[in-house]
Coordinates of C-alpha atoms and ligand atoms in Angstrom, one line a residue:
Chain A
X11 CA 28.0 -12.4 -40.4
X12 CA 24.7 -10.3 -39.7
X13 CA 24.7 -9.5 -36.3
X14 CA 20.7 -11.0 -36.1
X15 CA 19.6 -13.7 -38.7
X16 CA 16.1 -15.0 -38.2
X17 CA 15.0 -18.3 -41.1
X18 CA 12.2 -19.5 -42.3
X19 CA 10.5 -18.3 -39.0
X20 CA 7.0 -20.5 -38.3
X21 CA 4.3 -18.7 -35.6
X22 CA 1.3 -20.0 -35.3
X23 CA -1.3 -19.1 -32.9
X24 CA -3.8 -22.4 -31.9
X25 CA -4.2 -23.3 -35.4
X26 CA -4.2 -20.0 -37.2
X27 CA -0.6 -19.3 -38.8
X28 CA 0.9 -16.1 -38.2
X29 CA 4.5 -16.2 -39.7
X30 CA 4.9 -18.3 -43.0
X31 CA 8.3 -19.0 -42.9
X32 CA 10.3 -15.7 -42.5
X33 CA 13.7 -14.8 -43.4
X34 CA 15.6 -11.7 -43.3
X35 CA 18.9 -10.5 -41.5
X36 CA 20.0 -6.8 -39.5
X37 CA 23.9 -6.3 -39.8
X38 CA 25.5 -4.2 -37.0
X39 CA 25.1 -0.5 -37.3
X40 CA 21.8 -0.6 -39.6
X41 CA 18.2 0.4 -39.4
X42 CA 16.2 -2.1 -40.8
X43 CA 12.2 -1.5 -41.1
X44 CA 9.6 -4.3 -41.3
X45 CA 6.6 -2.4 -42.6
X46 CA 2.9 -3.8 -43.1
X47 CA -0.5 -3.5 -42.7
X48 CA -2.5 -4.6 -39.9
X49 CA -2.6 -8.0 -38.6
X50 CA 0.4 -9.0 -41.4
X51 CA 2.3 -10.4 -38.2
X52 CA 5.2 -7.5 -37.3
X53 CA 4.5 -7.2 -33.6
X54 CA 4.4 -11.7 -34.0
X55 CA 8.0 -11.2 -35.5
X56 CA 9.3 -9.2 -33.0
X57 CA 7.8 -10.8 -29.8
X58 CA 9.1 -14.3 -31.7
X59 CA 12.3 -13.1 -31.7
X60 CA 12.7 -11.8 -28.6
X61 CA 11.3 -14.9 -27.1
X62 CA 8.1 -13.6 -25.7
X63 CA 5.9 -16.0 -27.9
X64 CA 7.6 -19.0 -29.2
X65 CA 8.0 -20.5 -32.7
X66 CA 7.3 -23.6 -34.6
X67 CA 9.9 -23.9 -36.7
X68 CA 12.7 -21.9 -37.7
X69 CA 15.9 -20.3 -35.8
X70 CA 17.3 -16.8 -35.0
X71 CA 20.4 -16.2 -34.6
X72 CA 21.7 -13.4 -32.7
X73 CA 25.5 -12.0 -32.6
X74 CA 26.7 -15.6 -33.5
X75 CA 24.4 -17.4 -31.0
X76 CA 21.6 -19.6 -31.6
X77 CA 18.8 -17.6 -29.4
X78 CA 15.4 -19.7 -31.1
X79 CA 14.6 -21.4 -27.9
X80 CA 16.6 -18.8 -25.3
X81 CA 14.1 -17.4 -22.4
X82 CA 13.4 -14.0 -22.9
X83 CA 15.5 -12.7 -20.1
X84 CA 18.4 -14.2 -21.0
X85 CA 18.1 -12.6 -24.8
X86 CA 18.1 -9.4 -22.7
X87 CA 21.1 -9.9 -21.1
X88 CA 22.9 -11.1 -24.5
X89 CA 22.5 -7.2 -25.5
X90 CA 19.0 -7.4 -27.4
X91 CA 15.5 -5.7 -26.2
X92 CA 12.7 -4.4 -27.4
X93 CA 10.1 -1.0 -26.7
X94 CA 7.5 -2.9 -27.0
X95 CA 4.0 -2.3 -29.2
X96 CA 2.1 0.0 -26.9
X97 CA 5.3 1.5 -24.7
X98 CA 4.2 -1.2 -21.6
X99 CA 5.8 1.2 -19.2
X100 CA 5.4 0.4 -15.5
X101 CA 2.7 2.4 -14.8
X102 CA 2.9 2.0 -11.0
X103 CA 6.0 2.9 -10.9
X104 CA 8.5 6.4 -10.9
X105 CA 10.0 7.6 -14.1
X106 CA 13.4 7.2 -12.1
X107 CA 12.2 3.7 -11.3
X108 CA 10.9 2.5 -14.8
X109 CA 14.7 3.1 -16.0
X110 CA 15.9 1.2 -12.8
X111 CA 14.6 -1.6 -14.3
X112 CA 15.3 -1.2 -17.7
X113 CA 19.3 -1.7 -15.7
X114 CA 18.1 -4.7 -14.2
X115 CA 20.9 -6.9 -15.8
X116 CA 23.3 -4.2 -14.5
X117 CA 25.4 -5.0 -11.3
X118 CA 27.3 -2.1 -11.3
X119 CA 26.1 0.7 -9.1
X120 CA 28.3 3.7 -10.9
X121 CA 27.8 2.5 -14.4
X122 CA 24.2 2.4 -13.5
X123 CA 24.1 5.7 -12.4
X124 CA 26.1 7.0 -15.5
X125 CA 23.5 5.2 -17.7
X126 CA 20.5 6.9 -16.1
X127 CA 22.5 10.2 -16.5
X128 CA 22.8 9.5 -20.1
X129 CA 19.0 9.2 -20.4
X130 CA 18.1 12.1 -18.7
X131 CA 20.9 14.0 -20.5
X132 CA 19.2 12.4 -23.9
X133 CA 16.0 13.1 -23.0
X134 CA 15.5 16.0 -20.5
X135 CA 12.2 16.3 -20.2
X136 CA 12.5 12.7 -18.6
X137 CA 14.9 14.3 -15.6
X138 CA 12.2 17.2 -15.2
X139 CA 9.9 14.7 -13.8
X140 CA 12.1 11.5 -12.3
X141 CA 10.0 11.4 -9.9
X142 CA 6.6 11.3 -11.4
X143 CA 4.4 8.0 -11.3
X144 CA 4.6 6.9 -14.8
X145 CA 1.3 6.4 -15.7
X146 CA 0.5 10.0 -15.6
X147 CA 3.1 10.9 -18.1
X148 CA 1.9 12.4 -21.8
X149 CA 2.1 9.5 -24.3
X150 CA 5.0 11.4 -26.0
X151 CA 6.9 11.0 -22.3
X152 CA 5.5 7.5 -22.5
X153 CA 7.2 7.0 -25.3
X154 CA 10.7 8.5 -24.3
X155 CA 10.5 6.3 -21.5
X156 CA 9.8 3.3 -23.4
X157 CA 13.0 4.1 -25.0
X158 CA 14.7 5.3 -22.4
X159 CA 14.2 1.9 -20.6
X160 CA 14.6 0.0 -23.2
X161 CA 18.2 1.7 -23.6
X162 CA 19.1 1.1 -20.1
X163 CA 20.2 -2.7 -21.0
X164 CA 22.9 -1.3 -23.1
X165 CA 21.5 -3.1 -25.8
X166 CA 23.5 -4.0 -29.3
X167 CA 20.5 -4.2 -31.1
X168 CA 17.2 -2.7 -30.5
X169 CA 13.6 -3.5 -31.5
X170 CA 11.0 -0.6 -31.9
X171 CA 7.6 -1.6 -32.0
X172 CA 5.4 1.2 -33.9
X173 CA 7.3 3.4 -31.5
X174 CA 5.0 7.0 -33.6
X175 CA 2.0 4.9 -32.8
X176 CA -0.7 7.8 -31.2
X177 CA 2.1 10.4 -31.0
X178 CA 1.3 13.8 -32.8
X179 CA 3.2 14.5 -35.8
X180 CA 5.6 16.9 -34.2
X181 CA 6.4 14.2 -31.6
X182 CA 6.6 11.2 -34.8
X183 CA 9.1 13.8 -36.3
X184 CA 11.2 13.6 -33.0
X185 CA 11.1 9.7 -32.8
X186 CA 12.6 9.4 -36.1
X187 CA 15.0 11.3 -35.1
X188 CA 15.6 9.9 -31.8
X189 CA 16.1 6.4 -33.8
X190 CA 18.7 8.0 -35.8
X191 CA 20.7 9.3 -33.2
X192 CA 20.8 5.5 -31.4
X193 CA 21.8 4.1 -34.3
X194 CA 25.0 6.9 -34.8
X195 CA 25.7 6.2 -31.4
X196 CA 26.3 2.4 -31.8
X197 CA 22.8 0.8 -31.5
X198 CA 21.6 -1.5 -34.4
X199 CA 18.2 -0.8 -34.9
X200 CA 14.9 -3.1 -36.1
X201 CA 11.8 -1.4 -36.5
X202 CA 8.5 -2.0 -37.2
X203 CA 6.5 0.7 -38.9
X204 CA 3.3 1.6 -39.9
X205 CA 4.2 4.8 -41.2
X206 CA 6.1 4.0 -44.0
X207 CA 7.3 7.2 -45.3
X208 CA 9.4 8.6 -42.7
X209 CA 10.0 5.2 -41.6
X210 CA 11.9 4.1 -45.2
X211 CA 13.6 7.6 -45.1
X212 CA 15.9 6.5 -42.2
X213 CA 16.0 3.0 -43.3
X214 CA 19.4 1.3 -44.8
X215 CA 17.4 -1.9 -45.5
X216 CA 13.6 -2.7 -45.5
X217 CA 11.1 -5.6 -46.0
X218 CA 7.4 -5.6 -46.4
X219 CA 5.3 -7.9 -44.5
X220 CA 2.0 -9.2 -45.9
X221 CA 0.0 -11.8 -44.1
X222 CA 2.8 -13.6 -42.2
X223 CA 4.8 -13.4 -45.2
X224 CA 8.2 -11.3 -46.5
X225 CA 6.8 -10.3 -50.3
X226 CA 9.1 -7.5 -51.1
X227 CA 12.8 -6.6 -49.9
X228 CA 15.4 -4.0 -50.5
X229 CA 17.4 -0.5 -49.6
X230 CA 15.0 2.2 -48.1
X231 CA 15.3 4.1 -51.3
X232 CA 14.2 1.4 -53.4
X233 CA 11.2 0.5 -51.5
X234 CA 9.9 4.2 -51.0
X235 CA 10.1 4.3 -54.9
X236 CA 8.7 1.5 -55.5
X237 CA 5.1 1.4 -57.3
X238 CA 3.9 -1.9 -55.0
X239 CA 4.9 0.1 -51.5
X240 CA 3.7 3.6 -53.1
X241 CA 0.1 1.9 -53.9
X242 CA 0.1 0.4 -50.6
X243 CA 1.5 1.9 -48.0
X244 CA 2.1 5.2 -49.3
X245 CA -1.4 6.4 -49.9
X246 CA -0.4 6.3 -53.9
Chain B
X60 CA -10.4 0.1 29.3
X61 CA -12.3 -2.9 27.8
X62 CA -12.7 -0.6 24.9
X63 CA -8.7 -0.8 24.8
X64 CA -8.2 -4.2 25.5
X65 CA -10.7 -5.3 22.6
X66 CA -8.6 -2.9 20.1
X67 CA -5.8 -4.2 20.8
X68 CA -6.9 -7.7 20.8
X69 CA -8.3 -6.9 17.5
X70 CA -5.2 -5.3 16.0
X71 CA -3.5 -8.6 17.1
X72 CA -5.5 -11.1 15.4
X73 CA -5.6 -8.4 12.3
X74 CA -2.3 -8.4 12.0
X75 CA -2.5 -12.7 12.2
X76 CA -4.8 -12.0 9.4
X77 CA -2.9 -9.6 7.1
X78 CA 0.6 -12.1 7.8
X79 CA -2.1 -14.5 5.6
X80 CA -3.8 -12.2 3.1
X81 CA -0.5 -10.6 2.4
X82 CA 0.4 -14.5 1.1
X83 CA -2.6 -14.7 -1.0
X84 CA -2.4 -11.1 -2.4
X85 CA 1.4 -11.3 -3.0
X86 CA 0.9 -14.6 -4.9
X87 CA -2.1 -13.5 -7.1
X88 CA -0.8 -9.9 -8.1
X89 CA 2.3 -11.7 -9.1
X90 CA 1.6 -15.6 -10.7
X91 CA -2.2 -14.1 -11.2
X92 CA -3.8 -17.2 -9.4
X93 CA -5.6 -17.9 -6.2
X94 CA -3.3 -20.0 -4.3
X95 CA -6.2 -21.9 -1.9
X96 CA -3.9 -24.6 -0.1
X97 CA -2.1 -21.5 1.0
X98 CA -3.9 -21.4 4.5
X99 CA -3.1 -25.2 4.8
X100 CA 1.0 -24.2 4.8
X101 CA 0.3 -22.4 8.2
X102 CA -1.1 -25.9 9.2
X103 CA 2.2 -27.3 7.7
X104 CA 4.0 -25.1 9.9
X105 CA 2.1 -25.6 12.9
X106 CA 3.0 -29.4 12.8
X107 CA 6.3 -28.8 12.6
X108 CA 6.4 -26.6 15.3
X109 CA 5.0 -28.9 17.5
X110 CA 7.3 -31.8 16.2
X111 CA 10.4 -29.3 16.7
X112 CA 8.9 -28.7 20.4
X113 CA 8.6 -32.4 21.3
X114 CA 12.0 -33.4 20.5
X115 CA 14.0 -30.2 21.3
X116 CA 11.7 -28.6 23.4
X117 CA 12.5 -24.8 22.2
X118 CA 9.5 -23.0 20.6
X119 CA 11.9 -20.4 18.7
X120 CA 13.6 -22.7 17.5
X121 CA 10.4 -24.5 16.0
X122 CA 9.5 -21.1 14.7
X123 CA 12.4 -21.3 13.0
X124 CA 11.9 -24.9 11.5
X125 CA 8.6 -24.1 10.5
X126 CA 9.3 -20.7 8.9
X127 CA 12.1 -23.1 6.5
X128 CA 10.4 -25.5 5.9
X129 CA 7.0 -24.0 4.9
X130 CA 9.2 -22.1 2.5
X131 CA 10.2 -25.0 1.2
X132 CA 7.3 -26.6 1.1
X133 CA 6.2 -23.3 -0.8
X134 CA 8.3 -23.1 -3.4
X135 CA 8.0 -27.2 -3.9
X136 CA 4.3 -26.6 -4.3
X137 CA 4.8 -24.0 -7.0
X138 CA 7.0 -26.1 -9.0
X139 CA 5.7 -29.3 -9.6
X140 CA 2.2 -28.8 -9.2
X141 CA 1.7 -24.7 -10.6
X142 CA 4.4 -23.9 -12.6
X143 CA 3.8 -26.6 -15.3
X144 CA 0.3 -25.1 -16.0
X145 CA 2.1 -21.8 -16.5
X146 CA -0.4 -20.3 -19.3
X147 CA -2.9 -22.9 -18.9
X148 CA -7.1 -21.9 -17.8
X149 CA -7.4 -20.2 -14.3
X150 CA -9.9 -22.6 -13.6
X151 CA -7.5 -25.8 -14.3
X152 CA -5.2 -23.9 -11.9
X153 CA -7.9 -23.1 -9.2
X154 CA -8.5 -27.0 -9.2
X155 CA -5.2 -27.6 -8.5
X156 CA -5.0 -25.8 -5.7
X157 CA -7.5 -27.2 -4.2
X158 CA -6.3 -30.9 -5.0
X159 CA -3.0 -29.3 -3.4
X160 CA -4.7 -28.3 -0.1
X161 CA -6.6 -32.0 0.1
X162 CA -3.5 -33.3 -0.3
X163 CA -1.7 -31.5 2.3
X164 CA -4.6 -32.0 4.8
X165 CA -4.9 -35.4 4.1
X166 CA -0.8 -36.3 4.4
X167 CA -0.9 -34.2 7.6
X168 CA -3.9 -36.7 9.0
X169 CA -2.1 -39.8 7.8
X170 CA 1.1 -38.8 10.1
X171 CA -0.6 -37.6 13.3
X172 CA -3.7 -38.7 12.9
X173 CA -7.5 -36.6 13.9
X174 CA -7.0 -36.3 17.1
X175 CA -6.0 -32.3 17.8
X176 CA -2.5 -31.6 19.5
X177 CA -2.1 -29.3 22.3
X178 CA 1.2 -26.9 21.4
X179 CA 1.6 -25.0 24.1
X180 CA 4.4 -22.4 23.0
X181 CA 4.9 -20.4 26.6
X182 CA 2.3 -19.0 29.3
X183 CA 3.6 -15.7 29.5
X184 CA 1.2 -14.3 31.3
X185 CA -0.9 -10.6 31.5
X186 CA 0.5 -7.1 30.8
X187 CA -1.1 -5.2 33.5
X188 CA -1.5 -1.6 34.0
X189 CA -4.3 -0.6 36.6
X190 CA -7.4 -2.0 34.9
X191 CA -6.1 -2.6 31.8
X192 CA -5.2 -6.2 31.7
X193 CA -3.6 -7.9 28.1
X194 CA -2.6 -11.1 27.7
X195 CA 1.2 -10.7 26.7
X196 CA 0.6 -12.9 23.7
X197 CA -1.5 -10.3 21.9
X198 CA 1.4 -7.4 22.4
X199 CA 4.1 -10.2 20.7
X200 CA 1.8 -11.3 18.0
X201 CA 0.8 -7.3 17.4
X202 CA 4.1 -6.0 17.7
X203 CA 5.6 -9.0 15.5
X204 CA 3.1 -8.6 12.5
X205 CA 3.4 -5.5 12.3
X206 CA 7.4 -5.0 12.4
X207 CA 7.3 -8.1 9.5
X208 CA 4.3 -5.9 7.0
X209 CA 6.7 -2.6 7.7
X210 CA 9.9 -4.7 6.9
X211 CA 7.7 -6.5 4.1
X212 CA 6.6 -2.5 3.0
X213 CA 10.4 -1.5 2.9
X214 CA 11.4 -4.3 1.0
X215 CA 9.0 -4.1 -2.0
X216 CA 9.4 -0.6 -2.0
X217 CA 13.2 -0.1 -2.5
X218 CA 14.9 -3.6 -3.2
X219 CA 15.6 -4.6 -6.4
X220 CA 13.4 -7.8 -5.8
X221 CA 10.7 -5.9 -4.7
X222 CA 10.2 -3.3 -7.6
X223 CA 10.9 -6.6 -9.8
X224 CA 7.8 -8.0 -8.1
X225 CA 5.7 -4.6 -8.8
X226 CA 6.8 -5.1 -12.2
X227 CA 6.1 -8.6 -13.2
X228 CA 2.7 -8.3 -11.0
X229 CA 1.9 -5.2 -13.2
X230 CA 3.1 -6.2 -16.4
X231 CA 4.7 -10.2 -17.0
X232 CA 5.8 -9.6 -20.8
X233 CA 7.6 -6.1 -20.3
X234 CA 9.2 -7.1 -17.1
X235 CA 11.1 -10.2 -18.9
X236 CA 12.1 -7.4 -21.2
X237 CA 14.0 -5.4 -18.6
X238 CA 16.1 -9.4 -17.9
X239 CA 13.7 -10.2 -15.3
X240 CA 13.5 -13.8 -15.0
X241 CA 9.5 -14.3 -13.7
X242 CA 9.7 -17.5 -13.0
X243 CA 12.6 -16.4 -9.9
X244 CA 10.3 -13.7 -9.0
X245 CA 7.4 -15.6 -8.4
X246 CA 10.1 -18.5 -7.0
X247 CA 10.5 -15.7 -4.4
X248 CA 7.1 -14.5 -4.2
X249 CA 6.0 -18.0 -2.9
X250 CA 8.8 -17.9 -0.2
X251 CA 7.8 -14.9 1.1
X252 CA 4.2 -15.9 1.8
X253 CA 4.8 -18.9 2.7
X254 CA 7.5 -17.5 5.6
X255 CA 4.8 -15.7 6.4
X256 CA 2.1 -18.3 6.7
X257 CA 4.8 -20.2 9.0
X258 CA 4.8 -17.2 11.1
X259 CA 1.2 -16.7 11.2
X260 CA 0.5 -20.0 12.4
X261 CA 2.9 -19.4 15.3
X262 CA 0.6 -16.5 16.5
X263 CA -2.6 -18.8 16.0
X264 CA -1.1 -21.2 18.5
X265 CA 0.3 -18.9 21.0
X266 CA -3.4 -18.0 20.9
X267 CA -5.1 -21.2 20.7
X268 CA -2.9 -24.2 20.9
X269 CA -5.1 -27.0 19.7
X270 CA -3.5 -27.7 16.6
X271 CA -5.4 -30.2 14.1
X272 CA -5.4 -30.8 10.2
X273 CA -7.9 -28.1 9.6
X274 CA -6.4 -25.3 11.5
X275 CA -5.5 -23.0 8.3
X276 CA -9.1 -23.7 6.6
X277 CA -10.8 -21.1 8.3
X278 CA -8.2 -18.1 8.8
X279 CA -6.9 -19.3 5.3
X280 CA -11.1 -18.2 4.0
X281 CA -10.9 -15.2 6.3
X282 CA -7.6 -13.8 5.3
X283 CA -8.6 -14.3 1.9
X284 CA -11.7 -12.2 2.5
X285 CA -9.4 -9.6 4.2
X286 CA -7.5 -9.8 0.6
X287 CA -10.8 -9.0 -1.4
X288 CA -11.7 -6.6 1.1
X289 CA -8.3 -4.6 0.8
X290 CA -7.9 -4.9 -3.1
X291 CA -6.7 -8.4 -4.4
X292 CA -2.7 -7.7 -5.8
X293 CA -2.6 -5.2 -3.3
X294 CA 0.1 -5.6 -0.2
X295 CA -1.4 -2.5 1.9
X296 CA -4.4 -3.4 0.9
X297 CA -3.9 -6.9 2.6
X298 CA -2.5 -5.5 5.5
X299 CA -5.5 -3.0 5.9
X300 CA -8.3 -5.4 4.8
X301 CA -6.9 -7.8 7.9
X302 CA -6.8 -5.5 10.9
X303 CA -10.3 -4.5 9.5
X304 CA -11.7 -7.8 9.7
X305 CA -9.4 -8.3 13.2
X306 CA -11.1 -5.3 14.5
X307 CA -14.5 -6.1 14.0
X308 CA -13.9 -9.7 15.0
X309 CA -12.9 -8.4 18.2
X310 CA -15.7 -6.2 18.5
X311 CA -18.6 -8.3 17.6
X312 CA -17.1 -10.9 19.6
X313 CA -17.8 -8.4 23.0
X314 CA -21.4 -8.0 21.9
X315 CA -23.8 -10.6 22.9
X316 CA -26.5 -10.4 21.0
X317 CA -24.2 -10.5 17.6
X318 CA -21.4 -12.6 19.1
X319 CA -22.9 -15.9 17.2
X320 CA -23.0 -13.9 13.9
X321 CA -19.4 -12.8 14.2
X322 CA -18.2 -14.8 10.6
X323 CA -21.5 -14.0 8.5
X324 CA -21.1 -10.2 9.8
X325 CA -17.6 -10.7 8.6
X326 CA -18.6 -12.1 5.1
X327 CA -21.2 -9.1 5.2
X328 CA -18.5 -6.7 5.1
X329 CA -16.8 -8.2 2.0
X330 CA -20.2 -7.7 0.1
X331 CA -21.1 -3.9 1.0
X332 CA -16.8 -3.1 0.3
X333 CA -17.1 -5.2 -3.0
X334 CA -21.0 -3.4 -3.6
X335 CA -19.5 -0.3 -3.1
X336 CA -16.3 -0.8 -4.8
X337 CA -15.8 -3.8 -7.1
X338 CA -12.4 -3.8 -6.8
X339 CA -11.3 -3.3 -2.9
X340 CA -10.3 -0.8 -1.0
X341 CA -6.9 -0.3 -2.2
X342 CA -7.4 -2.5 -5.7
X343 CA -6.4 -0.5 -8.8
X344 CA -9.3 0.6 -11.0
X345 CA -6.6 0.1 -14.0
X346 CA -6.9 3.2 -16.5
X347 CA -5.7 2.2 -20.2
X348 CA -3.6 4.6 -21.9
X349 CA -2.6 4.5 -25.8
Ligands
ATP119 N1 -2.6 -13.8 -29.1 C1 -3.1 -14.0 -30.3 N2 -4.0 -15.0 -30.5 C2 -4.5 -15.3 -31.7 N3 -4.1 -14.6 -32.8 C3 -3.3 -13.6 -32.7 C4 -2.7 -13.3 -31.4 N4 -1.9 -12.2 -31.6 C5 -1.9 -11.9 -32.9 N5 -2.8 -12.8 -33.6 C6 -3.1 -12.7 -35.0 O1 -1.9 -12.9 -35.7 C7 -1.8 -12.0 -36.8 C8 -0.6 -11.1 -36.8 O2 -0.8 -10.2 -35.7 P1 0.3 -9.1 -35.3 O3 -0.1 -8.5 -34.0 O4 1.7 -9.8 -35.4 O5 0.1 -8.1 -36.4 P2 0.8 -6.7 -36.6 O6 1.5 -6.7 -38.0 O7 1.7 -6.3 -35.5 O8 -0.4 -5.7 -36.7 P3 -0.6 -4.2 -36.1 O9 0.0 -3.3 -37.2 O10 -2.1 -4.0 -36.0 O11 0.1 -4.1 -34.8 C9 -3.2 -11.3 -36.8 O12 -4.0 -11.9 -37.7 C10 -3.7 -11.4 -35.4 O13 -5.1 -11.5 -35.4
MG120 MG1 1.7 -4.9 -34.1

């Protein structure tokens, strides 16, 4: 059984329909992509399944449970999260606080500690500044944060919303790799990409998103050589 | 030393005033609407202060009633009548409020009728060094609302609770993300102010005891302006924009000639801050980063 399994997912927003009627699964220990152009309804999906915006019709399941109609911070303590679109750090607060919360759901002081550890120890340039107000961090340190946070919850599987989005190529370079390094350390990942190259590279499994709708499916490899993605998302 | 006396004086009714802007800052930064029956809990809590004092006769222990049941009252408020229009227009919410505040003010008449009650909680007397003379009052109500705002301070600033309450005030979506549950938080949030409504009406009294179905209307309007002035959302802005207005409440009040002008000089003050700056003294001028 996949580990998430989200059918024939209905979105709409007031009248306009954002999802068709989805379906795709993530099995434990994959990267799965969700690429698509603008406004095709990725950053819908994800908020939909994490129950930040809710859906029409349709379920998702998530590590055997039926999470369609779940509050959102109850998903979160099941062991699923999301960075979402835009990083949405706490700007207000410290670095050191940001991944407090992100260990919200966590009662136990120690481990709590030993997770933060882990995050500075993943990302150092996070420890250099603990203690800097997070809304003056570089939107590379934004988006190690993001992570960083998002990590905190221990999650089993993780959503990445456009996590390259305004980062300079050296720093797109170092979230790809970042990803890849979760995922060989036990975290299923979802992503959702608009930079479909390096994004299919690291996938095991991909689907394309066009207007609310999944049109094409398949292994990384065979959607970076296909001629559909090449022409469209691949700049030829 | 009248220089002193009307300081002080003013710091004490300023810190009345921030006990109520803190409520309506608290409850906007975090459920993002203007809560206007909130000045008619402290009314709430007057009345059952002076019902606790008639039958048992012990104004801490009314305090006491009043600070539980107002947050009751709070909390009830929030749930049936704002949480169901979670999402909905700020102005159908708005409306509500004020239906929520007529309603209140109107049960409250029904029950003990126009006719203002006297609560006297304690004559306790002057504090009186050489010339300075200051009702002993002023020194609880100063010293009390201002241990609360530190305690208040502390507890934002390094509970758990309190950096979840910076969090969903900042950002709703992300904080149910970290396994926030908001609707708890602002559960919470409406607790607090109303606790501290309760406690501001205890200080109005001590002051004043005439207690009548109207008594939060105007504080309720002036703490709210001491919430604008400070930066709505903001706690130490609340707690800055009410000693300001105390302040110059006490100080206008020693003038003659402006004495009669005391509120529109106060309302005067909430349109140079906002002239000057839009959003408060302490408000956040939100910068945008992608
Ligand atoms: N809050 C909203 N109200 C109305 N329509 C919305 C809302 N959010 C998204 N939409 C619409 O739904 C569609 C899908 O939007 P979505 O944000 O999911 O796209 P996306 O694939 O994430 O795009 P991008 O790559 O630009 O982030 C778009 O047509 C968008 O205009
Ligand atoms: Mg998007």
């Amino acid at each position: 059984m996949a580990l998430l399994e989200v059918k024939d997912l209905q979105v709409y927003y007031g009248v306009i329909q954002a999802l068709k009627g989805i379906s795709f699964e993530v099995n434990e220990g994959e990267i799965v992509t969700l690429i698509g152009a603008n406004g095709a309804g990725k950053t819908t999906t994800m908020q939909s399944i994490i129950g930040l915006i809710p859906s029409s019709h349709g379920t998702v399941m998530f590590d055997g449970q039926d999470i369609t109609k779940v509050p959102c911070h109850k998903i979160v303590h099941a062991g699923l999260t999301q960075v979402p679109e835009g990083r949405r750090i706490f700007q207000e607060l410290t670095v050191y606080e940001n991944l407090l919360m992100g260990g919200f759901s966590q009662k136990d002081q120690t481990l709590l500690k030993k997770d933060i550890e882990n995050i500075y120890e993943r990302f150092p340039r996070l420890a250099e500044r603990k203690n800097q107000i997070a809304g003056t961090l570089s939107g590379g340190e934004q988006q190690m944060l993001a992570i960083g946070r998002a990590m905190m919850s221990r999650p089993k599987l993780l959503l990445l919303d456009e996590p390259s989005m305004g980062l300079s190529p050296l720093l797109v370079d170092q979230v790809f790799e970042i990803i890849k390094q979760l995922r060989d350390d036990g975290t299923t990942i979802l992503l959702v990409e608009q930079n479909a190259g390096k994004s299919l590279a690291i996938s095991d499994r991909a689907y394309v998103l066009e207007l609310g709708e999944i049109v094409l499916s398949g292994t990384g490899a065979e959607l970076a050589a296909s001629d559909e993605v090449k022409k469209a998302y691949l700049g030829g | 030393m009248e220089i002193i006396e009307t300081l002080i004086n003013g710091l004490s009714s300023g810190g009345t005033y921030a006990m109520i802007a803190l409520g309506y800052t608290m409850v906007y930064g975090i459920a993002k609407m203007l809560n206007f029956a909130h000045g008619d809990i402290i009314m709430v809590g007057g009345y059952m202060l002076y019902v606790t004092m008639i039958t048992a006769g012990n104004p801490m222990l009314g305090l006491i009633a009043a600070v539980i049941f107002c947050v009751l009252l709070g909390i009830t408020v929030e749930k049936i009548a704002y949480k169901p229009l979670r999402g909905a227009s700020p102005l159908a919410v708005l409306i509500t409020a004020i239906g929520v505040s007529y309603l209140l003010q109107s049960t409250a008449q029904m029950i003990f009728g126009t006719a203002p009650k006297m609560v006297i909680i304690a004559d306790m007397g002057n504090f009186e060094v050489g010339a300075l003379k200051i009702p002993y009052y002023t020194i609880v109500t100063l010293v009390c609302s201002f241990v609360i705002m530190i305690a208040l301070t502390m507890f934002v600033k390094t509970t758990k609770i309190g950096r979840a309450m910076v969090a969903v005030s900042e950002d709703r979506g992300a904080a149910q993300l970290m396994g926030i549950n908001v609707n708890g938080i602002i559960m919470i949030t409406f607790a607090i102010g109303s606790a501290l409504a309760a406690f501001a009406g205890f200080f109005m009294l001590m002051k004043a005891p005439s207690l009548s179905n109207t008594l939060g209307a105007m504080p309720g309007i002036k703490a709210f302006t001491a919430a604008v002035i400070g930066g709505i959302g903001s706690i130490p802005g609340a707690m800055c924009g009410g000693i300001l207005l105390g302040v110059v409440e006490a100080i206008s009040f020693k003038i003659p000639v402006i004495a009669p002008y005391t509120d529109a000089i106060e309302f005067m003050i909430l349109i140079l801050i906002l002239l000057v700056r839009p959003t408060g003294i302490m408000g956040k001028v939100r910068r945008e980063k992608v």
